[in-house]
Amino acid sequence: MKWTTEQQQVIDLRNRNILVSAAAGSGKTAVLVERIIKKITDRNHPVDIDKLLVVTFTKDTAEDLRQRISAAISDSLAKNGENEFLARQISLLPSAKFSTIDSFYLSLVRENYAALGLSPSFRVADTGEAELIERETMERLIDNCYDNPESKICGGPDGFANLVDILVGGGSDRGLCDTM
């Protein structure tokens, strides 16, 4: 495949973490697959696939990367015959870290819950719970902005009331949570 200059830079860059950001259909997944294959098949400094962290935005992309890399390793193994290192990469692939950003951070929290002061039985709120918590938090913040004469937000309660009037008008803050 013919790579652009920027794509080739991403493929060849070593000894650092990278962030690949580009438009849909620009070849990000193909470039990442090539970069990973080059890293694990590097003759001088090969890297085991399970030592890499590959983080994407969607589960589908993470799984697509895993499948493409599996196919690329298998193709390379077929071309190179009895290559113990490549055979090892196939066996390590199930334990390789391909995940979404949110699942990666969730795994970090689960592994470090005690250091974070969390209960080991913590859980992630579902969408409905999160929306309720968000709404209640915004309402408490709004009440505090009106009630606390020490509030520095917009110059105190009177300044906050003026801001609310500008944002939602009509002398009511009913739509303020929605606006926020």
PDB file of C-alpha atoms in Angstrom:
ATOM      1  CA  MET A   1       0.000   0.000   0.000  1.00  0.00           C
ATOM      2  CA  LYS A   2       1.178   3.532  -0.759  1.00  0.00           C
ATOM      3  CA  TRP A   3       1.173   5.705   2.369  1.00  0.00           C
ATOM      4  CA  THR A   4       1.055   9.505   2.550  1.00  0.00           C
ATOM      5  CA  THR A   5       3.998  11.258   4.188  1.00  0.00           C
ATOM      6  CA  GLU A   6       1.971  11.784   7.368  1.00  0.00           C
ATOM      7  CA  GLN A   7       0.797   8.168   7.443  1.00  0.00           C
ATOM      8  CA  GLN A   8       4.363   6.911   6.972  1.00  0.00           C
ATOM      9  CA  GLN A   9       5.517   9.145   9.848  1.00  0.00           C
ATOM     10  CA  VAL A  10       2.924   7.545  12.139  1.00  0.00           C
ATOM     11  CA  ILE A  11       3.977   4.061  11.021  1.00  0.00           C
ATOM     12  CA  ASP A  12       7.701   4.734  11.507  1.00  0.00           C
ATOM     13  CA  LEU A  13       7.718   6.857  14.684  1.00  0.00           C
ATOM     14  CA  ARG A  14       9.317   5.003  17.616  1.00  0.00           C
ATOM     15  CA  ASN A  15      10.105   5.431  21.315  1.00  0.00           C
ATOM     16  CA  ARG A  16       7.034   7.485  22.152  1.00  0.00           C
ATOM     17  CA  ASN A  17       3.293   7.323  22.516  1.00  0.00           C
ATOM     18  CA  ILE A  18       1.237   8.768  19.707  1.00  0.00           C
ATOM     19  CA  LEU A  19      -2.277  10.017  19.084  1.00  0.00           C
ATOM     20  CA  VAL A  20      -3.686   9.455  15.621  1.00  0.00           C
ATOM     21  CA  SER A  21      -6.543  11.781  14.790  1.00  0.00           C
ATOM     22  CA  ALA A  22      -7.955  12.071  11.291  1.00  0.00           C
ATOM     23  CA  ALA A  23     -11.231  12.185   9.390  1.00  0.00           C
ATOM     24  CA  ALA A  24     -13.394   9.130   8.816  1.00  0.00           C
ATOM     25  CA  GLY A  25     -12.185   7.028   5.904  1.00  0.00           C
ATOM     26  CA  SER A  26      -8.685   8.512   5.955  1.00  0.00           C
ATOM     27  CA  GLY A  27      -6.956   5.206   6.701  1.00  0.00           C
ATOM     28  CA  LYS A  28      -6.387   5.526  10.471  1.00  0.00           C
ATOM     29  CA  THR A  29      -7.131   1.867  11.151  1.00  0.00           C
ATOM     30  CA  ALA A  30      -4.896   0.658   8.299  1.00  0.00           C
ATOM     31  CA  VAL A  31      -2.082   2.924   9.511  1.00  0.00           C
ATOM     32  CA  LEU A  32      -2.416   1.683  13.093  1.00  0.00           C
ATOM     33  CA  VAL A  33      -2.418  -1.933  11.935  1.00  0.00           C
ATOM     34  CA  GLU A  34       0.739  -1.302   9.897  1.00  0.00           C
ATOM     35  CA  ARG A  35       2.392   0.531  12.809  1.00  0.00           C
ATOM     36  CA  ILE A  36       1.639  -2.323  15.204  1.00  0.00           C
ATOM     37  CA  ILE A  37       2.798  -4.991  12.756  1.00  0.00           C
ATOM     38  CA  LYS A  38       6.047  -3.063  12.167  1.00  0.00           C
ATOM     39  CA  LYS A  39       6.593  -2.797  15.942  1.00  0.00           C
ATOM     40  CA  ILE A  40       6.058  -6.476  16.634  1.00  0.00           C
ATOM     41  CA  THR A  41       8.109  -7.624  13.629  1.00  0.00           C
ATOM     42  CA  ASP A  42      10.989  -5.165  14.092  1.00  0.00           C
ATOM     43  CA  ARG A  43      14.189  -7.196  13.596  1.00  0.00           C
ATOM     44  CA  ASN A  44      16.238  -5.220  16.138  1.00  0.00           C
ATOM     45  CA  HIS A  45      13.654  -4.387  18.810  1.00  0.00           C
ATOM     46  CA  PRO A  46      10.518  -6.502  18.451  1.00  0.00           C
ATOM     47  CA  VAL A  47       7.693  -5.797  20.895  1.00  0.00           C
ATOM     48  CA  ASP A  48       5.269  -8.433  22.144  1.00  0.00           C
ATOM     49  CA  ILE A  49       1.711  -7.560  21.159  1.00  0.00           C
ATOM     50  CA  ASP A  50       0.538  -7.784  24.782  1.00  0.00           C
ATOM     51  CA  LYS A  51       2.954  -4.968  25.737  1.00  0.00           C
ATOM     52  CA  LEU A  52       1.089  -2.459  23.575  1.00  0.00           C
ATOM     53  CA  LEU A  53      -1.944  -0.427  24.591  1.00  0.00           C
ATOM     54  CA  VAL A  54      -4.255   0.385  21.702  1.00  0.00           C
ATOM     55  CA  VAL A  55      -7.109   2.718  22.620  1.00  0.00           C
ATOM     56  CA  THR A  56      -9.896   3.714  20.237  1.00  0.00           C
ATOM     57  CA  PHE A  57     -13.222   5.514  20.458  1.00  0.00           C
ATOM     58  CA  THR A  58     -15.476   2.581  19.624  1.00  0.00           C
ATOM     59  CA  LYS A  59     -15.684  -1.114  20.461  1.00  0.00           C
ATOM     60  CA  ASP A  60     -16.138  -1.873  16.770  1.00  0.00           C
ATOM     61  CA  THR A  61     -12.854  -0.176  15.871  1.00  0.00           C
ATOM     62  CA  ALA A  62     -10.998  -1.925  18.702  1.00  0.00           C
ATOM     63  CA  GLU A  63     -12.305  -5.293  17.539  1.00  0.00           C
ATOM     64  CA  ASP A  64     -11.580  -4.431  13.892  1.00  0.00           C
ATOM     65  CA  LEU A  65      -7.978  -3.605  14.831  1.00  0.00           C
ATOM     66  CA  ARG A  66      -7.607  -6.889  16.713  1.00  0.00           C
ATOM     67  CA  GLN A  67      -8.974  -8.888  13.756  1.00  0.00           C
ATOM     68  CA  ARG A  68      -6.834  -7.069  11.183  1.00  0.00           C
ATOM     69  CA  ILE A  69      -3.712  -7.531  13.288  1.00  0.00           C
ATOM     70  CA  SER A  70      -4.516 -11.200  13.786  1.00  0.00           C
ATOM     71  CA  ALA A  71      -4.889 -11.602  10.014  1.00  0.00           C
ATOM     72  CA  ALA A  72      -1.669  -9.671   9.331  1.00  0.00           C
ATOM     73  CA  ILE A  73       0.317 -11.768  11.831  1.00  0.00           C
ATOM     74  CA  SER A  74      -1.157 -14.963  10.362  1.00  0.00           C
ATOM     75  CA  ASP A  75      -0.242 -13.808   6.821  1.00  0.00           C
ATOM     76  CA  SER A  76       3.276 -12.945   7.925  1.00  0.00           C
ATOM     77  CA  LEU A  77       3.600 -16.290   9.687  1.00  0.00           C
ATOM     78  CA  ALA A  78       2.449 -18.095   6.535  1.00  0.00           C
ATOM     79  CA  LYS A  79       5.061 -16.226   4.475  1.00  0.00           C
ATOM     80  CA  ASN A  80       7.880 -16.699   6.995  1.00  0.00           C
ATOM     81  CA  GLY A  81       7.245 -20.313   7.894  1.00  0.00           C
ATOM     82  CA  GLU A  82       8.393 -21.473  11.317  1.00  0.00           C
ATOM     83  CA  ASN A  83       8.803 -18.114  13.034  1.00  0.00           C
ATOM     84  CA  GLU A  84       8.558 -18.682  16.792  1.00  0.00           C
ATOM     85  CA  PHE A  85       8.188 -14.989  17.579  1.00  0.00           C
ATOM     86  CA  LEU A  86       5.204 -14.545  15.241  1.00  0.00           C
ATOM     87  CA  ALA A  87       3.634 -17.764  16.527  1.00  0.00           C
ATOM     88  CA  ARG A  88       4.014 -16.340  20.041  1.00  0.00           C
ATOM     89  CA  GLN A  89       2.270 -13.113  18.958  1.00  0.00           C
ATOM     90  CA  ILE A  90      -0.756 -15.107  17.801  1.00  0.00           C
ATOM     91  CA  SER A  91      -0.906 -16.781  21.222  1.00  0.00           C
ATOM     92  CA  LEU A  92      -0.525 -13.414  23.010  1.00  0.00           C
ATOM     93  CA  LEU A  93      -3.186 -11.648  20.934  1.00  0.00           C
ATOM     94  CA  PRO A  94      -6.129 -12.607  23.201  1.00  0.00           C
ATOM     95  CA  SER A  95      -4.410 -10.884  26.143  1.00  0.00           C
ATOM     96  CA  ALA A  96      -3.411  -7.791  24.131  1.00  0.00           C
ATOM     97  CA  LYS A  97      -4.948  -4.509  25.286  1.00  0.00           C
ATOM     98  CA  PHE A  98      -7.322  -3.236  22.613  1.00  0.00           C
ATOM     99  CA  SER A  99     -10.018  -1.130  24.224  1.00  0.00           C
ATOM    100  CA  THR A 100     -12.125   1.977  24.086  1.00  0.00           C
ATOM    101  CA  ILE A 101     -11.121   5.055  26.037  1.00  0.00           C
ATOM    102  CA  ASP A 102     -13.927   4.588  28.554  1.00  0.00           C
ATOM    103  CA  SER A 103     -13.219   0.896  29.145  1.00  0.00           C
ATOM    104  CA  PHE A 104      -9.497   1.635  29.549  1.00  0.00           C
ATOM    105  CA  TYR A 105     -10.171   4.243  32.227  1.00  0.00           C
ATOM    106  CA  LEU A 106     -12.712   2.005  33.914  1.00  0.00           C
ATOM    107  CA  SER A 107     -10.081  -0.748  34.134  1.00  0.00           C
ATOM    108  CA  LEU A 108      -7.650   1.739  35.709  1.00  0.00           C
ATOM    109  CA  VAL A 109     -10.243   2.706  38.306  1.00  0.00           C
ATOM    110  CA  ARG A 110     -11.057  -0.950  39.029  1.00  0.00           C
ATOM    111  CA  GLU A 111      -7.373  -1.776  39.482  1.00  0.00           C
ATOM    112  CA  ASN A 112      -6.813   1.230  41.755  1.00  0.00           C
ATOM    113  CA  TYR A 113     -10.124   1.679  43.586  1.00  0.00           C
ATOM    114  CA  ALA A 114      -8.470   1.646  47.048  1.00  0.00           C
ATOM    115  CA  ALA A 115      -5.953   4.360  46.167  1.00  0.00           C
ATOM    116  CA  LEU A 116      -8.856   6.420  44.826  1.00  0.00           C
ATOM    117  CA  GLY A 117     -10.845   5.975  48.036  1.00  0.00           C
ATOM    118  CA  LEU A 118     -13.606   4.022  46.293  1.00  0.00           C
ATOM    119  CA  SER A 119     -15.539   1.011  47.453  1.00  0.00           C
ATOM    120  CA  PRO A 120     -14.492  -2.229  45.722  1.00  0.00           C
ATOM    121  CA  SER A 121     -18.151  -2.654  44.791  1.00  0.00           C
ATOM    122  CA  PHE A 122     -18.389   0.662  42.907  1.00  0.00           C
ATOM    123  CA  ARG A 123     -20.279   0.615  39.636  1.00  0.00           C
ATOM    124  CA  VAL A 124     -20.874   2.895  36.691  1.00  0.00           C
ATOM    125  CA  ALA A 125     -24.226   4.653  36.706  1.00  0.00           C
ATOM    126  CA  ASP A 126     -26.573   3.841  33.866  1.00  0.00           C
ATOM    127  CA  THR A 127     -27.751   6.658  31.591  1.00  0.00           C
ATOM    128  CA  GLY A 128     -30.932   7.367  33.566  1.00  0.00           C
ATOM    129  CA  GLU A 129     -29.074   7.531  36.885  1.00  0.00           C
ATOM    130  CA  ALA A 130     -26.379   9.754  35.420  1.00  0.00           C
ATOM    131  CA  GLU A 131     -28.972  12.173  34.030  1.00  0.00           C
ATOM    132  CA  LEU A 132     -30.752  12.322  37.398  1.00  0.00           C
ATOM    133  CA  ILE A 133     -27.474  12.968  39.249  1.00  0.00           C
ATOM    134  CA  GLU A 134     -26.547  15.620  36.687  1.00  0.00           C
ATOM    135  CA  ARG A 135     -29.914  17.387  37.042  1.00  0.00           C
ATOM    136  CA  GLU A 136     -29.816  17.294  40.868  1.00  0.00           C
ATOM    137  CA  THR A 137     -26.241  18.617  40.899  1.00  0.00           C
ATOM    138  CA  MET A 138     -27.115  21.492  38.559  1.00  0.00           C
ATOM    139  CA  GLU A 139     -30.174  22.387  40.653  1.00  0.00           C
ATOM    140  CA  ARG A 140     -28.067  22.444  43.856  1.00  0.00           C
ATOM    141  CA  LEU A 141     -25.461  24.624  42.123  1.00  0.00           C
ATOM    142  CA  ILE A 142     -28.127  27.032  40.901  1.00  0.00           C
ATOM    143  CA  ASP A 143     -29.717  27.216  44.368  1.00  0.00           C
ATOM    144  CA  ASN A 144     -26.280  27.880  45.884  1.00  0.00           C
ATOM    145  CA  CYS A 145     -25.605  30.665  43.387  1.00  0.00           C
ATOM    146  CA  TYR A 146     -28.865  32.387  44.401  1.00  0.00           C
ATOM    147  CA  ASP A 147     -28.618  31.737  48.155  1.00  0.00           C
ATOM    148  CA  ASN A 148     -24.936  32.218  48.971  1.00  0.00           C
ATOM    149  CA  PRO A 149     -24.024  35.895  49.383  1.00  0.00           C
ATOM    150  CA  GLU A 150     -20.334  34.869  49.362  1.00  0.00           C
ATOM    151  CA  SER A 151     -20.672  33.307  45.907  1.00  0.00           C
ATOM    152  CA  LYS A 152     -18.179  34.687  43.417  1.00  0.00           C
ATOM    153  CA  ILE A 153     -20.055  33.278  40.416  1.00  0.00           C
ATOM    154  CA  CYS A 154     -21.084  36.257  38.283  1.00  0.00           C
ATOM    155  CA  GLY A 155     -20.633  38.683  41.179  1.00  0.00           C
ATOM    156  CA  GLY A 156     -22.918  37.062  43.726  1.00  0.00           C
ATOM    157  CA  PRO A 157     -26.650  36.303  43.751  1.00  0.00           C
ATOM    158  CA  ASP A 158     -27.707  39.509  41.956  1.00  0.00           C
ATOM    159  CA  GLY A 159     -25.123  39.044  39.205  1.00  0.00           C
ATOM    160  CA  PHE A 160     -26.140  35.405  38.859  1.00  0.00           C
ATOM    161  CA  ALA A 161     -29.808  36.396  38.561  1.00  0.00           C
ATOM    162  CA  ASN A 162     -28.843  38.828  35.785  1.00  0.00           C
ATOM    163  CA  LEU A 163     -26.931  36.063  33.964  1.00  0.00           C
ATOM    164  CA  VAL A 164     -29.923  33.720  34.244  1.00  0.00           C
ATOM    165  CA  ASP A 165     -32.170  36.431  32.808  1.00  0.00           C
ATOM    166  CA  ILE A 166     -29.781  36.851  29.854  1.00  0.00           C
ATOM    167  CA  LEU A 167     -29.507  33.079  29.259  1.00  0.00           C
ATOM    168  CA  VAL A 168     -33.139  32.016  29.648  1.00  0.00           C
ATOM    169  CA  GLY A 169     -35.074  35.285  29.974  1.00  0.00           C
ATOM    170  CA  GLY A 170     -38.498  35.824  31.446  1.00  0.00           C
ATOM    171  CA  GLY A 171     -37.408  36.135  35.077  1.00  0.00           C
ATOM    172  CA  SER A 172     -37.467  32.351  35.556  1.00  0.00           C
ATOM    173  CA  ASP A 173     -34.657  29.839  35.775  1.00  0.00           C
ATOM    174  CA  ARG A 174     -36.811  26.888  34.643  1.00  0.00           C
ATOM    175  CA  GLY A 175     -34.858  26.395  31.433  1.00  0.00           C
ATOM    176  CA  LEU A 176     -31.433  27.031  32.972  1.00  0.00           C
ATOM    177  CA  CYS A 177     -30.615  23.349  33.596  1.00  0.00           C
ATOM    178  CA  ASP A 178     -31.504  22.554  30.003  1.00  0.00           C
ATOM    179  CA  THR A 179     -29.400  25.465  28.755  1.00  0.00           C
ATOM    180  CA  MET A 180     -26.472  24.315  30.897  1.00  0.00           C
TER     181      MET A 180
END
